[in-house]
PDB file of C-alpha atoms in Angstrom:
ATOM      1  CA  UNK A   1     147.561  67.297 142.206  1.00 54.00           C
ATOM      2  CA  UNK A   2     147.468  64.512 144.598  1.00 58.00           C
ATOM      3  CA  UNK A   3     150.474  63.209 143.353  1.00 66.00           C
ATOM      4  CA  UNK A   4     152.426  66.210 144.330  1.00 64.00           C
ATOM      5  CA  UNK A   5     151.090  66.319 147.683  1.00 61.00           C
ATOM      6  CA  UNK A   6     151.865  62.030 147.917  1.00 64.00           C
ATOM      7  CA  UNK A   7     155.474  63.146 146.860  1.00 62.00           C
ATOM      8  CA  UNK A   8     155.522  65.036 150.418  1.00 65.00           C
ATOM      9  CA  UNK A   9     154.230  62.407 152.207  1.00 72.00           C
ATOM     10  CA  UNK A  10     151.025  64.269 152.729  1.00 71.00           C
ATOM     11  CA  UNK A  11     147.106  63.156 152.909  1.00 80.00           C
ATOM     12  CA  UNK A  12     144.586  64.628 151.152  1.00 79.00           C
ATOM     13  CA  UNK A  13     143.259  64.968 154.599  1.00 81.00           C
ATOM     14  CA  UNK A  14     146.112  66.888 155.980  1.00 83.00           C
ATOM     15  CA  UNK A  15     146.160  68.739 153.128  1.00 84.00           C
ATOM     16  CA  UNK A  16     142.353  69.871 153.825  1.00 83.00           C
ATOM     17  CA  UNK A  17     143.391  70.875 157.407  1.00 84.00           C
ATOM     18  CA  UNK A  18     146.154  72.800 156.090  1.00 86.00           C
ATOM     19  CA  UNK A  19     144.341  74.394 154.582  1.00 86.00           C
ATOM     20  CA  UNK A  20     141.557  75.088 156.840  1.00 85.00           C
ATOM     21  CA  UNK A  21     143.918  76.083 159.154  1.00 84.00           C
ATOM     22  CA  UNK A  22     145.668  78.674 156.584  1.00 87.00           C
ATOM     23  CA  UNK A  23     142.584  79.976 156.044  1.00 86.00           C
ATOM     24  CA  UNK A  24     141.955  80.475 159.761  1.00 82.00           C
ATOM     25  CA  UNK A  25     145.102  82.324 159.956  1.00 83.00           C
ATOM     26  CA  UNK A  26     144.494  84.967 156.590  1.00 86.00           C
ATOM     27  CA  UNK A  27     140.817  85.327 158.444  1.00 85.00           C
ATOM     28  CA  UNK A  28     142.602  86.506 161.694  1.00 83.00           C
ATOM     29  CA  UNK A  29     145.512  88.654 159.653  1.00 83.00           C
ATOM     30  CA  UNK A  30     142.716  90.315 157.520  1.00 86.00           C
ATOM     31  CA  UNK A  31     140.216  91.440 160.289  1.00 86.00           C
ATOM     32  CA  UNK A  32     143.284  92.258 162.651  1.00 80.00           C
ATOM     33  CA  UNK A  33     145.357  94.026 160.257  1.00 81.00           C
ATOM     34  CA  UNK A  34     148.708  94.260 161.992  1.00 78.00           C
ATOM     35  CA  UNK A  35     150.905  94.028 159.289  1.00 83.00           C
ATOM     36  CA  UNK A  36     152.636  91.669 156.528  1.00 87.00           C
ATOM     37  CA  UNK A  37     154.928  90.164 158.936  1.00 85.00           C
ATOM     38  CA  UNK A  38     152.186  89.098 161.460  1.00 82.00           C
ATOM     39  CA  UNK A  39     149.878  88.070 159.177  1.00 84.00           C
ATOM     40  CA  UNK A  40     152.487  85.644 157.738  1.00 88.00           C
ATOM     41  CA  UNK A  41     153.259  84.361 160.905  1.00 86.00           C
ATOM     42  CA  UNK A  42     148.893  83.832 161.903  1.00 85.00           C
ATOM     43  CA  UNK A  43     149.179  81.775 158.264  1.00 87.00           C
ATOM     44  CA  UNK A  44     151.884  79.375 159.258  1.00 89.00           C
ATOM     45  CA  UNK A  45     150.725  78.956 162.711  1.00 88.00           C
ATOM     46  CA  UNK A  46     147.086  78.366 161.774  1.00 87.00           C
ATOM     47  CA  UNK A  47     147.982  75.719 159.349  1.00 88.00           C
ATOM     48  CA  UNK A  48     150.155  74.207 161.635  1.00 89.00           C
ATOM     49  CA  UNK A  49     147.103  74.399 164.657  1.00 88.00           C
ATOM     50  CA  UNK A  50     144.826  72.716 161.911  1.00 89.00           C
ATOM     51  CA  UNK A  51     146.571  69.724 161.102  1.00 88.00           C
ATOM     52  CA  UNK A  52     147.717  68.551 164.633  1.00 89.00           C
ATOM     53  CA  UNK A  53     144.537  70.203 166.893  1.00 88.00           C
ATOM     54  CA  UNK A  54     141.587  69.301 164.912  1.00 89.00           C
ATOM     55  CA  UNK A  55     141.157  65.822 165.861  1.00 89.00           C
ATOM     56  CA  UNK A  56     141.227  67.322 169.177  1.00 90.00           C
ATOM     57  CA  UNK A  57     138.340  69.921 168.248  1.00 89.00           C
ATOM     58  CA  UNK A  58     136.876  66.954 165.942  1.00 88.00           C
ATOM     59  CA  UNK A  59     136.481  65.071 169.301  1.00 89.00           C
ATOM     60  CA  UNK A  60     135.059  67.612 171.218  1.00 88.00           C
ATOM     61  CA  UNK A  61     132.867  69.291 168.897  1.00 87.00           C
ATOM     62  CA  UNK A  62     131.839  67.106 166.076  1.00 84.00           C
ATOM     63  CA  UNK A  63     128.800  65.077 167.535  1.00 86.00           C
ATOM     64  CA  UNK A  64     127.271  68.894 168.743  1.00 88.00           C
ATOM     65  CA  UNK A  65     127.768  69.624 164.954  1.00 85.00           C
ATOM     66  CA  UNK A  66     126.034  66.381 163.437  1.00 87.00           C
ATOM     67  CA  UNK A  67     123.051  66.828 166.118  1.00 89.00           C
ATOM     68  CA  UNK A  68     122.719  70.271 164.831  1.00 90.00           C
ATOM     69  CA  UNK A  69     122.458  69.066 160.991  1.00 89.00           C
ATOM     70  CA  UNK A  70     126.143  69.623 159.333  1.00 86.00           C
ATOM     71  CA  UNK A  71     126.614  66.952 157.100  1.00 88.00           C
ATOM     72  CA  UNK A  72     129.386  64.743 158.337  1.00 81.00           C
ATOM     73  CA  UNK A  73     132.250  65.077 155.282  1.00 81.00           C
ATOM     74  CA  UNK A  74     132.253  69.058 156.115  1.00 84.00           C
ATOM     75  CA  UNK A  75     133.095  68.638 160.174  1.00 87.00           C
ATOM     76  CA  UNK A  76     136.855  68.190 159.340  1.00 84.00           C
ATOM     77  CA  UNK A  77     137.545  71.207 157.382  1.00 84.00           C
ATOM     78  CA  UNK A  78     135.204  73.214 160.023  1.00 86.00           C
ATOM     79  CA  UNK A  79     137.458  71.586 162.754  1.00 88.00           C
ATOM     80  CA  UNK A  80     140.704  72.425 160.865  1.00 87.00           C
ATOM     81  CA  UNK A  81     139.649  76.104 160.325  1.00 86.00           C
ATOM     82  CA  UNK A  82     138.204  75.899 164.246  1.00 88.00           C
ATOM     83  CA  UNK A  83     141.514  74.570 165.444  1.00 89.00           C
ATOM     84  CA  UNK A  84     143.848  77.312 163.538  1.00 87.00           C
ATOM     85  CA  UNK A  85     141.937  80.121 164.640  1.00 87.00           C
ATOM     86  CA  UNK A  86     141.914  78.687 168.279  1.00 88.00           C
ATOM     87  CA  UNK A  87     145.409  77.700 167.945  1.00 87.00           C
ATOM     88  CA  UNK A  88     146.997  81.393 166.893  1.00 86.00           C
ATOM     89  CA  UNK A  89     144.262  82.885 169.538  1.00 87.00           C
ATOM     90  CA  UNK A  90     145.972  80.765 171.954  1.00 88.00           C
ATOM     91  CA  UNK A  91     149.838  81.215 171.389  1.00 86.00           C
ATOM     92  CA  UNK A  92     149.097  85.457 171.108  1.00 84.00           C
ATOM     93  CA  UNK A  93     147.813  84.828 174.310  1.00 88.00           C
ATOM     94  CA  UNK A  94     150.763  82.718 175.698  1.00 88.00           C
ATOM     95  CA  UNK A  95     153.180  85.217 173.708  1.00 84.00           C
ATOM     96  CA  UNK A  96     151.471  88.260 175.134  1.00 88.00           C
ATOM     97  CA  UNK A  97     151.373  87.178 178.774  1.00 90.00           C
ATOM     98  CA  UNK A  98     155.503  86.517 178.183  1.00 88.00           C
ATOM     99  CA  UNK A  99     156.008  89.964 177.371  1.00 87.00           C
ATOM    100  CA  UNK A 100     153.896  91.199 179.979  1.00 89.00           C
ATOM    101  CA  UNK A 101     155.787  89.111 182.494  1.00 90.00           C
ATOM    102  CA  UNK A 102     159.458  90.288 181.174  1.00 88.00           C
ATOM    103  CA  UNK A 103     158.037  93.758 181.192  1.00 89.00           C
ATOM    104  CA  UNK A 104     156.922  93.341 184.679  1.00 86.00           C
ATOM    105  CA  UNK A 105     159.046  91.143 186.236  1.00 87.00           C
ATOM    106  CA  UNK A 106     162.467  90.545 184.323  1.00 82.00           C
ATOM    107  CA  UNK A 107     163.226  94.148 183.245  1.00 78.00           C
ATOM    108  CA  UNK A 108     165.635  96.077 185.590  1.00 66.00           C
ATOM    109  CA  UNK A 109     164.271  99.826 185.913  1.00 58.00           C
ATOM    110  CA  UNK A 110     166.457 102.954 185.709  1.00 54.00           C
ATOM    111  CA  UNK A 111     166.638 103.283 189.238  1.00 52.00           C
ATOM    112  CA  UNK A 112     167.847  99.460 190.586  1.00 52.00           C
ATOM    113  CA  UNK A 113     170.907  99.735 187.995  1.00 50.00           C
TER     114      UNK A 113
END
């Protein structure tokens, strides 16, 4: 298996955060439940939150988590996972507060035509 994975180029570490981060976006499609299309699109993005944010989450939150007792080799799937579901949080957000602003803002009304 990791010689497929080699033939892309690909870690077994980015592979974990992929995954992680995949996982982070199917948890966030299935408690949601907004549709195929979404859902699809929380996947991709989480996976691709995971692999470039978690050493940023590993940085910030990984000593708090070996104080606290989790074992050391589990902190970079927890960040990958952390990072996706922070990462598709965060571009709804950015997305949402677009639309709002077109809606608001950028959209001509009836009446200024």
């Amino acid at each position: 298996m990791n010689g497929i994975f080699a033939l892309f180029g690909l870690s077994p570490e980015t592979v974990q955060l992929a995954v992680a981060g995949v996982l982070g976006g199917l948890v966030r499609a299935l408690t949601l439940r907004n549709g195929l299309p979404d859902a699809l699109i929380a996947v991709v993005v989480g996976g691709i939150c995971a692999i470039y944010g978690a050493p940023l989450v590993n940085q910030l939150w990984g000593s708090l988590l070996i104080a606290v007792g989790m074992p050391a080799e589990s902190i970079n799937g927890l960040s990958g996972f952390l990072a996706g579901i922070g990462g598709i949080t965060f571009s709804g957000l950015l997305l949402d507060g677009w639309s709002w602003i077109k809606k608001k803002f950028l959209t001509q009304t009836e009446g200024s035509k």
